PDB file of C-alpha atoms in Angstrom:
ATOM      1  CA  MET A  20     123.923  75.407  27.642  1.00 52.00           C
ATOM      2  CA  ALA A  21     122.227  78.147  29.672  1.00 70.00           C
ATOM      3  CA  ILE A  22     121.049  77.313  33.189  1.00 75.00           C
ATOM      4  CA  LYS A  23     117.585  78.652  32.328  1.00 74.00           C
ATOM      5  CA  GLN A  24     117.088  75.799  29.894  1.00 80.00           C
ATOM      6  CA  HIS A  25     117.272  73.329  32.796  1.00 83.00           C
ATOM      7  CA  LEU A  26     114.899  75.164  35.163  1.00 89.00           C
ATOM      8  CA  PRO A  27     111.682  73.578  33.948  1.00 90.00           C
ATOM      9  CA  ASN A  28     113.123  70.056  34.085  1.00 91.00           C
ATOM     10  CA  ALA A  29     114.567  70.777  37.557  1.00 93.00           C
ATOM     11  CA  LEU A  30     111.044  71.646  38.724  1.00 94.00           C
ATOM     12  CA  THR A  31     109.696  68.451  37.119  1.00 95.00           C
ATOM     13  CA  CYS A  32     112.381  66.446  38.909  1.00 96.00           C
ATOM     14  CA  LEU A  33     111.346  68.097  42.197  1.00 96.00           C
ATOM     15  CA  ASN A  34     107.790  66.934  41.419  1.00 97.00           C
ATOM     16  CA  LEU A  35     109.138  63.392  40.932  1.00 97.00           C
ATOM     17  CA  LEU A  36     111.273  63.451  44.064  1.00 98.00           C
ATOM     18  CA  CYS A  37     108.351  64.608  46.177  1.00 98.00           C
ATOM     19  CA  GLY A  38     106.160  61.844  44.715  1.00 97.00           C
ATOM     20  CA  CYS A  39     108.748  59.147  45.423  1.00 98.00           C
ATOM     21  CA  VAL A  40     109.255  60.242  49.009  1.00 98.00           C
ATOM     22  CA  ALA A  41     105.511  60.585  49.578  1.00 98.00           C
ATOM     23  CA  LEU A  42     104.986  57.084  48.176  1.00 97.00           C
ATOM     24  CA  SER A  43     107.669  55.667  50.495  1.00 97.00           C
ATOM     25  CA  ILE A  44     105.921  57.279  53.470  1.00 97.00           C
ATOM     26  CA  ILE A  45     102.493  55.912  52.537  1.00 96.00           C
ATOM     27  CA  LEU A  46     103.695  52.352  51.992  1.00 95.00           C
ATOM     28  CA  SER A  47     105.866  52.348  55.132  1.00 93.00           C
ATOM     29  CA  TYR A  48     102.770  51.991  57.322  1.00 89.00           C
ATOM     30  CA  GLY A  49     100.555  48.925  57.707  1.00 84.00           C
ATOM     31  CA  ALA A  50      96.804  48.894  58.371  1.00 74.00           C
ATOM     32  CA  ASP A  51      97.430  48.359  62.076  1.00 77.00           C
ATOM     33  CA  ASP A  52      99.372  51.582  62.335  1.00 80.00           C
ATOM     34  CA  PHE A  53      96.110  53.521  61.974  1.00 80.00           C
ATOM     35  CA  ILE A  54      94.517  51.739  64.967  1.00 71.00           C
ATOM     36  CA  VAL A  55      95.360  52.251  68.640  1.00 53.00           C
ATOM     37  CA  HIS A  56      94.031  49.694  71.156  1.00 41.00           C
ATOM     38  CA  GLY A  57      91.391  48.646  68.670  1.00 41.00           C
ATOM     39  CA  LYS A  58      89.944  52.171  68.389  1.00 47.00           C
ATOM     40  CA  GLU A  59      90.473  55.246  66.277  1.00 47.00           C
ATOM     41  CA  LEU A  60      92.244  57.966  68.205  1.00 43.00           C
ATOM     42  CA  SER A  61      90.352  61.128  69.092  1.00 43.00           C
ATOM     43  CA  THR A  62      89.797  63.841  66.487  1.00 43.00           C
ATOM     44  CA  ALA A  63      91.894  66.448  68.328  1.00 48.00           C
ATOM     45  CA  PRO A  64      94.422  68.025  65.970  1.00 49.00           C
ATOM     46  CA  GLY A  65      97.533  65.848  65.662  1.00 50.00           C
ATOM     47  CA  SER A  66      96.117  62.983  67.777  1.00 60.00           C
ATOM     48  CA  SER A  67      94.695  60.882  64.937  1.00 82.00           C
ATOM     49  CA  PRO A  68      96.894  58.063  63.559  1.00 88.00           C
ATOM     50  CA  TRP A  69      96.103  59.364  60.092  1.00 93.00           C
ATOM     51  CA  ALA A  70      98.400  62.292  60.915  1.00 92.00           C
ATOM     52  CA  LEU A  71     101.178  59.821  60.011  1.00 93.00           C
ATOM     53  CA  LEU A  72     100.336  60.535  56.393  1.00 95.00           C
ATOM     54  CA  LEU A  73     100.464  64.324  56.680  1.00 95.00           C
ATOM     55  CA  PRO A  74     104.094  64.530  55.514  1.00 96.00           C
ATOM     56  CA  ALA A  75     103.133  62.685  52.376  1.00 97.00           C
ATOM     57  CA  ALA A  76     100.245  65.134  51.811  1.00 96.00           C
ATOM     58  CA  TYR A  77     102.578  68.136  52.192  1.00 96.00           C
ATOM     59  CA  LEU A  78     105.006  66.578  49.722  1.00 98.00           C
ATOM     60  CA  ILE A  79     102.244  66.063  47.149  1.00 97.00           C
ATOM     61  CA  GLY A  80     101.247  69.700  47.644  1.00 96.00           C
ATOM     62  CA  ILE A  81     104.847  70.716  46.798  1.00 97.00           C
ATOM     63  CA  ALA A  82     104.754  68.340  43.818  1.00 97.00           C
ATOM     64  CA  ALA A  83     101.574  69.978  42.545  1.00 95.00           C
ATOM     65  CA  ILE A  84     103.159  73.447  42.829  1.00 95.00           C
ATOM     66  CA  ALA A  85     106.271  72.257  40.955  1.00 95.00           C
ATOM     67  CA  ASP A  86     104.036  70.656  38.270  1.00 93.00           C
ATOM     68  CA  PHE A  87     102.169  73.938  37.823  1.00 89.00           C
ATOM     69  CA  PHE A  88     105.311  76.014  37.505  1.00 90.00           C
ATOM     70  CA  ASP A  89     107.410  73.719  35.309  1.00 89.00           C
ATOM     71  CA  GLY A  90     105.173  74.323  32.284  1.00 83.00           C
ATOM     72  CA  LEU A  91     104.751  77.989  33.178  1.00 83.00           C
ATOM     73  CA  VAL A  92     108.511  78.514  33.395  1.00 86.00           C
ATOM     74  CA  ALA A  93     109.109  76.584  30.157  1.00 82.00           C
ATOM     75  CA  ARG A  94     106.655  78.762  28.326  1.00 79.00           C
ATOM     76  CA  ALA A  95     107.972  81.961  29.860  1.00 81.00           C
ATOM     77  CA  LEU A  96     111.621  81.113  29.033  1.00 82.00           C
ATOM     78  CA  ARG A  97     110.654  79.541  25.640  1.00 81.00           C
ATOM     79  CA  VAL A  98     112.568  76.390  26.407  1.00 81.00           C
ATOM     80  CA  SER A  99     109.836  73.769  25.908  1.00 79.00           C
ATOM     81  CA  SER A 100     111.087  70.421  24.534  1.00 81.00           C
ATOM     82  CA  PRO A 101     109.744  66.927  23.758  1.00 82.00           C
ATOM     83  CA  ILE A 102     112.010  65.547  26.511  1.00 86.00           C
ATOM     84  CA  GLY A 103     110.496  67.982  29.030  1.00 86.00           C
ATOM     85  CA  LYS A 104     106.998  66.922  28.006  1.00 86.00           C
ATOM     86  CA  ASP A 105     107.806  63.247  28.421  1.00 88.00           C
ATOM     87  CA  LEU A 106     109.624  63.830  31.676  1.00 93.00           C
ATOM     88  CA  ASP A 107     106.620  65.734  32.980  1.00 92.00           C
ATOM     89  CA  SER A 108     104.290  62.820  32.307  1.00 92.00           C
ATOM     90  CA  LEU A 109     106.637  60.309  33.883  1.00 95.00           C
ATOM     91  CA  ALA A 110     106.888  62.463  37.037  1.00 96.00           C
ATOM     92  CA  ASP A 111     103.123  62.957  37.084  1.00 96.00           C
ATOM     93  CA  MET A 112     102.608  59.239  36.849  1.00 97.00           C
ATOM     94  CA  VAL A 113     104.368  58.795  40.170  1.00 97.00           C
ATOM     95  CA  SER A 114     103.089  61.845  42.099  1.00 97.00           C
ATOM     96  CA  PHE A 115      99.588  61.920  40.599  1.00 97.00           C
ATOM     97  CA  GLY A 116      99.140  58.314  39.505  1.00 97.00           C
ATOM     98  CA  VAL A 117     100.743  55.838  41.816  1.00 98.00           C
ATOM     99  CA  VAL A 118     100.424  57.980  44.982  1.00 98.00           C
ATOM    100  CA  PRO A 119      96.571  58.372  44.889  1.00 98.00           C
ATOM    101  CA  GLY A 120      96.298  54.628  44.207  1.00 98.00           C
ATOM    102  CA  ALA A 121      98.475  53.905  47.218  1.00 98.00           C
ATOM    103  CA  ILE A 122      96.328  56.176  49.454  1.00 97.00           C
ATOM    104  CA  LEU A 123      93.142  54.405  48.395  1.00 98.00           C
ATOM    105  CA  PHE A 124      94.896  51.028  48.907  1.00 97.00           C
ATOM    106  CA  LYS A 125      95.846  52.016  52.445  1.00 96.00           C
ATOM    107  CA  LEU A 126      92.363  53.302  53.247  1.00 96.00           C
ATOM    108  CA  LEU A 127      90.724  50.168  51.915  1.00 96.00           C
ATOM    109  CA  GLN A 128      93.329  47.950  53.611  1.00 95.00           C
ATOM    110  CA  HIS A 129      92.361  49.646  56.905  1.00 93.00           C
ATOM    111  CA  VAL A 130      88.534  49.310  56.574  1.00 94.00           C
ATOM    112  CA  LEU A 131      88.006  45.961  54.830  1.00 95.00           C
ATOM    113  CA  PRO A 132      89.042  43.640  57.736  1.00 93.00           C
ATOM    114  CA  SER A 133      86.026  44.846  59.749  1.00 91.00           C
ATOM    115  CA  THR A 134      83.631  43.928  56.942  1.00 92.00           C
ATOM    116  CA  GLN A 135      82.487  40.759  55.194  1.00 93.00           C
ATOM    117  CA  LEU A 136      84.259  41.858  52.009  1.00 95.00           C
ATOM    118  CA  PRO A 137      87.461  40.212  50.801  1.00 96.00           C
ATOM    119  CA  GLU A 138      90.595  42.077  51.965  1.00 95.00           C
ATOM    120  CA  SER A 139      92.093  41.659  48.506  1.00 96.00           C
ATOM    121  CA  LEU A 140      89.647  44.311  47.296  1.00 97.00           C
ATOM    122  CA  ALA A 141      92.084  46.850  48.697  1.00 97.00           C
ATOM    123  CA  TYR A 142      94.149  46.435  45.539  1.00 98.00           C
ATOM    124  CA  LEU A 143      91.307  47.939  43.526  1.00 98.00           C
ATOM    125  CA  GLY A 144      92.551  51.303  44.810  1.00 97.00           C
ATOM    126  CA  PHE A 145      95.291  51.007  42.119  1.00 98.00           C
ATOM    127  CA  VAL A 146      92.608  51.153  39.454  1.00 98.00           C
ATOM    128  CA  VAL A 147      93.044  54.910  39.816  1.00 98.00           C
ATOM    129  CA  SER A 148      96.688  54.482  38.963  1.00 98.00           C
ATOM    130  CA  ILE A 149      95.853  52.590  35.764  1.00 98.00           C
ATOM    131  CA  PHE A 150      93.380  55.259  34.621  1.00 98.00           C
ATOM    132  CA  SER A 151      95.845  57.998  35.548  1.00 97.00           C
ATOM    133  CA  ALA A 152      98.316  56.354  33.148  1.00 97.00           C
ATOM    134  CA  LEU A 153      95.651  56.304  30.449  1.00 95.00           C
ATOM    135  CA  ARG A 154      94.801  59.978  31.225  1.00 94.00           C
ATOM    136  CA  LEU A 155      98.403  61.065  30.879  1.00 93.00           C
ATOM    137  CA  ALA A 156      98.956  59.146  27.676  1.00 91.00           C
ATOM    138  CA  LYS A 157      95.735  60.601  26.285  1.00 89.00           C
ATOM    139  CA  PHE A 158      96.763  64.122  27.264  1.00 84.00           C
ATOM    140  CA  ASN A 159     100.128  63.855  25.517  1.00 81.00           C
ATOM    141  CA  ASN A 160      98.486  62.874  22.221  1.00 82.00           C
ATOM    142  CA  ASP A 161      95.299  64.966  22.293  1.00 75.00           C
ATOM    143  CA  THR A 162      95.700  68.307  20.493  1.00 73.00           C
ATOM    144  CA  ARG A 163      92.398  69.501  21.941  1.00 77.00           C
ATOM    145  CA  GLN A 164      93.997  69.838  25.358  1.00 69.00           C
ATOM    146  CA  SER A 165      96.519  72.591  24.691  1.00 65.00           C
ATOM    147  CA  ASP A 166      94.438  75.321  26.405  1.00 69.00           C
ATOM    148  CA  SER A 167      91.865  73.225  28.319  1.00 79.00           C
ATOM    149  CA  PHE A 168      91.383  69.700  29.571  1.00 87.00           C
ATOM    150  CA  ILE A 169      89.283  66.728  28.502  1.00 91.00           C
ATOM    151  CA  GLY A 170      88.610  64.765  31.700  1.00 92.00           C
ATOM    152  CA  VAL A 171      89.713  65.524  35.239  1.00 95.00           C
ATOM    153  CA  PRO A 172      93.450  66.338  35.386  1.00 94.00           C
ATOM    154  CA  THR A 173      95.585  63.886  37.442  1.00 96.00           C
ATOM    155  CA  PRO A 174      96.717  66.568  39.932  1.00 95.00           C
ATOM    156  CA  ALA A 175      93.082  67.510  40.731  1.00 96.00           C
ATOM    157  CA  ASN A 176      92.176  63.869  41.266  1.00 97.00           C
ATOM    158  CA  THR A 177      95.193  63.403  43.546  1.00 98.00           C
ATOM    159  CA  MET A 178      94.372  66.517  45.583  1.00 97.00           C
ATOM    160  CA  LEU A 179      90.885  65.080  46.201  1.00 97.00           C
ATOM    161  CA  ILE A 180      92.147  61.630  47.246  1.00 98.00           C
ATOM    162  CA  MET A 181      95.095  62.975  49.242  1.00 97.00           C
ATOM    163  CA  SER A 182      92.677  65.203  51.184  1.00 97.00           C
ATOM    164  CA  LEU A 183      90.999  62.154  52.697  1.00 97.00           C
ATOM    165  CA  PRO A 184      93.765  61.226  55.201  1.00 96.00           C
ATOM    166  CA  VAL A 185      94.218  64.942  55.907  1.00 96.00           C
ATOM    167  CA  ILE A 186      90.564  65.247  56.816  1.00 96.00           C
ATOM    168  CA  LEU A 187      90.787  62.109  58.952  1.00 95.00           C
ATOM    169  CA  ALA A 188      93.809  63.505  60.755  1.00 94.00           C
ATOM    170  CA  ALA A 189      91.659  66.288  62.297  1.00 90.00           C
ATOM    171  CA  ASP A 190      88.049  65.484  61.571  1.00 89.00           C
ATOM    172  CA  ARG A 191      86.203  68.639  62.625  1.00 89.00           C
ATOM    173  CA  PHE A 192      83.021  67.764  60.822  1.00 92.00           C
ATOM    174  CA  GLY A 193      82.495  64.085  61.677  1.00 92.00           C
ATOM    175  CA  LEU A 194      83.308  62.838  58.173  1.00 94.00           C
ATOM    176  CA  SER A 195      85.304  59.778  59.236  1.00 94.00           C
ATOM    177  CA  ARG A 196      82.223  57.528  59.230  1.00 93.00           C
ATOM    178  CA  TYR A 197      81.649  58.349  55.590  1.00 95.00           C
ATOM    179  CA  ILE A 198      85.245  58.325  54.386  1.00 96.00           C
ATOM    180  CA  LEU A 199      86.026  55.033  56.151  1.00 95.00           C
ATOM    181  CA  ASN A 200      83.188  53.248  54.476  1.00 96.00           C
ATOM    182  CA  PRO A 201      84.424  50.625  52.003  1.00 97.00           C
ATOM    183  CA  TRP A 202      81.575  51.270  49.565  1.00 97.00           C
ATOM    184  CA  VAL A 203      82.317  55.009  49.564  1.00 97.00           C
ATOM    185  CA  LEU A 204      86.007  54.309  48.911  1.00 98.00           C
ATOM    186  CA  LEU A 205      85.326  51.771  46.149  1.00 98.00           C
ATOM    187  CA  GLY A 206      82.727  54.086  44.621  1.00 98.00           C
ATOM    188  CA  LEU A 207      85.160  57.006  44.707  1.00 97.00           C
ATOM    189  CA  THR A 208      87.821  54.835  43.094  1.00 98.00           C
ATOM    190  CA  PHE A 209      85.665  53.962  40.097  1.00 98.00           C
ATOM    191  CA  VAL A 210      83.927  57.342  39.739  1.00 97.00           C
ATOM    192  CA  MET A 211      87.255  59.230  39.720  1.00 97.00           C
ATOM    193  CA  SER A 212      88.834  56.680  37.409  1.00 98.00           C
ATOM    194  CA  GLY A 213      86.002  57.267  34.947  1.00 97.00           C
ATOM    195  CA  LEU A 214      86.247  61.050  35.224  1.00 96.00           C
ATOM    196  CA  LEU A 215      89.970  60.919  34.451  1.00 96.00           C
ATOM    197  CA  VAL A 216      89.301  59.662  30.905  1.00 95.00           C
ATOM    198  CA  ALA A 217      85.784  61.009  30.382  1.00 94.00           C
ATOM    199  CA  GLU A 218      85.029  63.234  27.378  1.00 91.00           C
ATOM    200  CA  LEU A 219      84.327  66.084  29.776  1.00 91.00           C
ATOM    201  CA  PRO A 220      85.683  69.546  28.787  1.00 91.00           C
ATOM    202  CA  LEU A 221      87.235  71.328  31.763  1.00 92.00           C
ATOM    203  CA  PHE A 222      88.820  74.758  31.887  1.00 89.00           C
ATOM    204  CA  ALA A 223      92.562  75.059  32.689  1.00 86.00           C
ATOM    205  CA  LEU A 224      94.103  77.465  35.183  1.00 82.00           C
ATOM    206  CA  LYS A 225      96.320  78.962  32.517  1.00 76.00           C
ATOM    207  CA  PHE A 226      96.392  82.696  32.309  1.00 72.00           C
ATOM    208  CA  LYS A 227      97.477  84.240  29.025  1.00 69.00           C
ATOM    209  CA  ASN A 228      96.636  87.625  30.549  1.00 71.00           C
ATOM    210  CA  PHE A 229      94.861  88.895  33.644  1.00 77.00           C
ATOM    211  CA  LYS A 230      91.908  90.640  32.034  1.00 82.00           C
ATOM    212  CA  TRP A 231      88.544  89.915  33.679  1.00 82.00           C
ATOM    213  CA  GLN A 232      86.754  89.371  30.366  1.00 80.00           C
ATOM    214  CA  ASP A 233      89.211  86.583  29.421  1.00 76.00           C
ATOM    215  CA  ASN A 234      89.495  85.001  32.819  1.00 83.00           C
ATOM    216  CA  SER A 235      86.245  85.590  34.698  1.00 87.00           C
ATOM    217  CA  LEU A 236      85.571  81.906  35.230  1.00 89.00           C
ATOM    218  CA  ARG A 237      89.036  81.351  36.612  1.00 90.00           C
ATOM    219  CA  PHE A 238      88.833  84.351  38.976  1.00 92.00           C
ATOM    220  CA  VAL A 239      85.450  83.234  40.261  1.00 92.00           C
ATOM    221  CA  PHE A 240      86.684  79.669  40.817  1.00 94.00           C
ATOM    222  CA  LEU A 241      89.846  80.807  42.609  1.00 94.00           C
ATOM    223  CA  ALA A 242      87.867  83.227  44.861  1.00 95.00           C
ATOM    224  CA  LEU A 243      85.341  80.547  45.806  1.00 96.00           C
ATOM    225  CA  ALA A 244      88.157  78.027  46.406  1.00 96.00           C
ATOM    226  CA  VAL A 245      89.894  80.381  48.798  1.00 96.00           C
ATOM    227  CA  VAL A 246      86.670  81.029  50.739  1.00 97.00           C
ATOM    228  CA  LEU A 247      86.006  77.309  51.015  1.00 97.00           C
ATOM    229  CA  LEU A 248      89.524  76.601  52.199  1.00 96.00           C
ATOM    230  CA  VAL A 249      89.329  79.315  54.874  1.00 96.00           C
ATOM    231  CA  LEU A 250      85.986  77.988  56.147  1.00 96.00           C
ATOM    232  CA  LEU A 251      86.478  74.260  55.824  1.00 95.00           C
ATOM    233  CA  GLN A 252      90.221  73.705  55.500  1.00 94.00           C
ATOM    234  CA  ALA A 253      91.033  70.212  54.183  1.00 94.00           C
ATOM    235  CA  ALA A 254      87.353  69.318  54.055  1.00 96.00           C
ATOM    236  CA  ALA A 255      86.984  71.936  51.333  1.00 97.00           C
ATOM    237  CA  VAL A 256      89.179  70.082  48.799  1.00 96.00           C
ATOM    238  CA  PRO A 257      86.555  67.565  47.610  1.00 96.00           C
ATOM    239  CA  LEU A 258      84.052  70.462  47.276  1.00 96.00           C
ATOM    240  CA  ILE A 259      86.602  72.507  45.307  1.00 96.00           C
ATOM    241  CA  ILE A 260      87.106  69.633  42.829  1.00 95.00           C
ATOM    242  CA  LEU A 261      83.291  69.288  42.518  1.00 95.00           C
ATOM    243  CA  LEU A 262      83.028  73.064  42.018  1.00 96.00           C
ATOM    244  CA  TYR A 263      85.709  72.891  39.325  1.00 95.00           C
ATOM    245  CA  VAL A 264      83.802  70.199  37.418  1.00 94.00           C
ATOM    246  CA  ALA A 265      80.456  71.955  37.893  1.00 93.00           C
ATOM    247  CA  LEU A 266      81.721  75.371  36.671  1.00 92.00           C
ATOM    248  CA  SER A 267      83.329  73.740  33.653  1.00 90.00           C
ATOM    249  CA  VAL A 268      80.148  71.937  32.716  1.00 88.00           C
ATOM    250  CA  LEU A 269      77.920  74.954  33.290  1.00 86.00           C
ATOM    251  CA  ARG A 270      80.155  77.532  31.608  1.00 78.00           C
ATOM    252  CA  PRO A 271      79.032  79.138  28.344  1.00 67.00           C
ATOM    253  CA  ALA A 272      80.267  77.557  25.161  1.00 57.00           C
ATOM    254  CA  ARG A 273      82.685  80.474  24.669  1.00 52.00           C
ATOM    255  CA  GLY A 274      84.294  82.589  27.406  1.00 41.00           C
TER     256      GLY A 274
END
């Protein structure tokens, strides 16, 4: 069997490996690891305890790249298979299902002890993992999602949630007070869980060609995303996901 037939699945396995290692990093720290002498560390780059989770964020970034290219390579080499499709969903469930739930769990586990709310509410972070599983199962059996998406894709949801500890690691804009609010975190958990399975048509970043008339929305989105990233760095990620949803909702019926 030619090596090229294994390339897409190798990329999918890289996605899975990155997700597993990222998960082990996230769960290796307790809530107290993000506190020093009862206070959050300063917001100087690298000084925040949330920087402990940066390796996990980088690994999920690699997983997202591998996830993007496994399908692209499979289509380019014409080696798509049912096994590859199933393997992709299983890998995505770890990297883009369990990992975002674990991040929300750790954030909630950190903030809930200082409130009157039960600390057990931290486990609600894994609601995102449950809805990610539903999203992936729905995607595999929904013929409408061959060239576009219905509901927020799990990688986009994970990028948003994974950006939170990255923002906290070097909070240039004073967002910690909002991110480390239990009601914000719980609200984000349920809003994103709902958007994962919502009947919301969203465009896909799949290029069949590079003509402007066929891809104008994609080019505009990518250009705005780059500008936001340059200006705001990690803080741009939630805005980029919001922009993605907004452009999808506001786009013309055809185009």
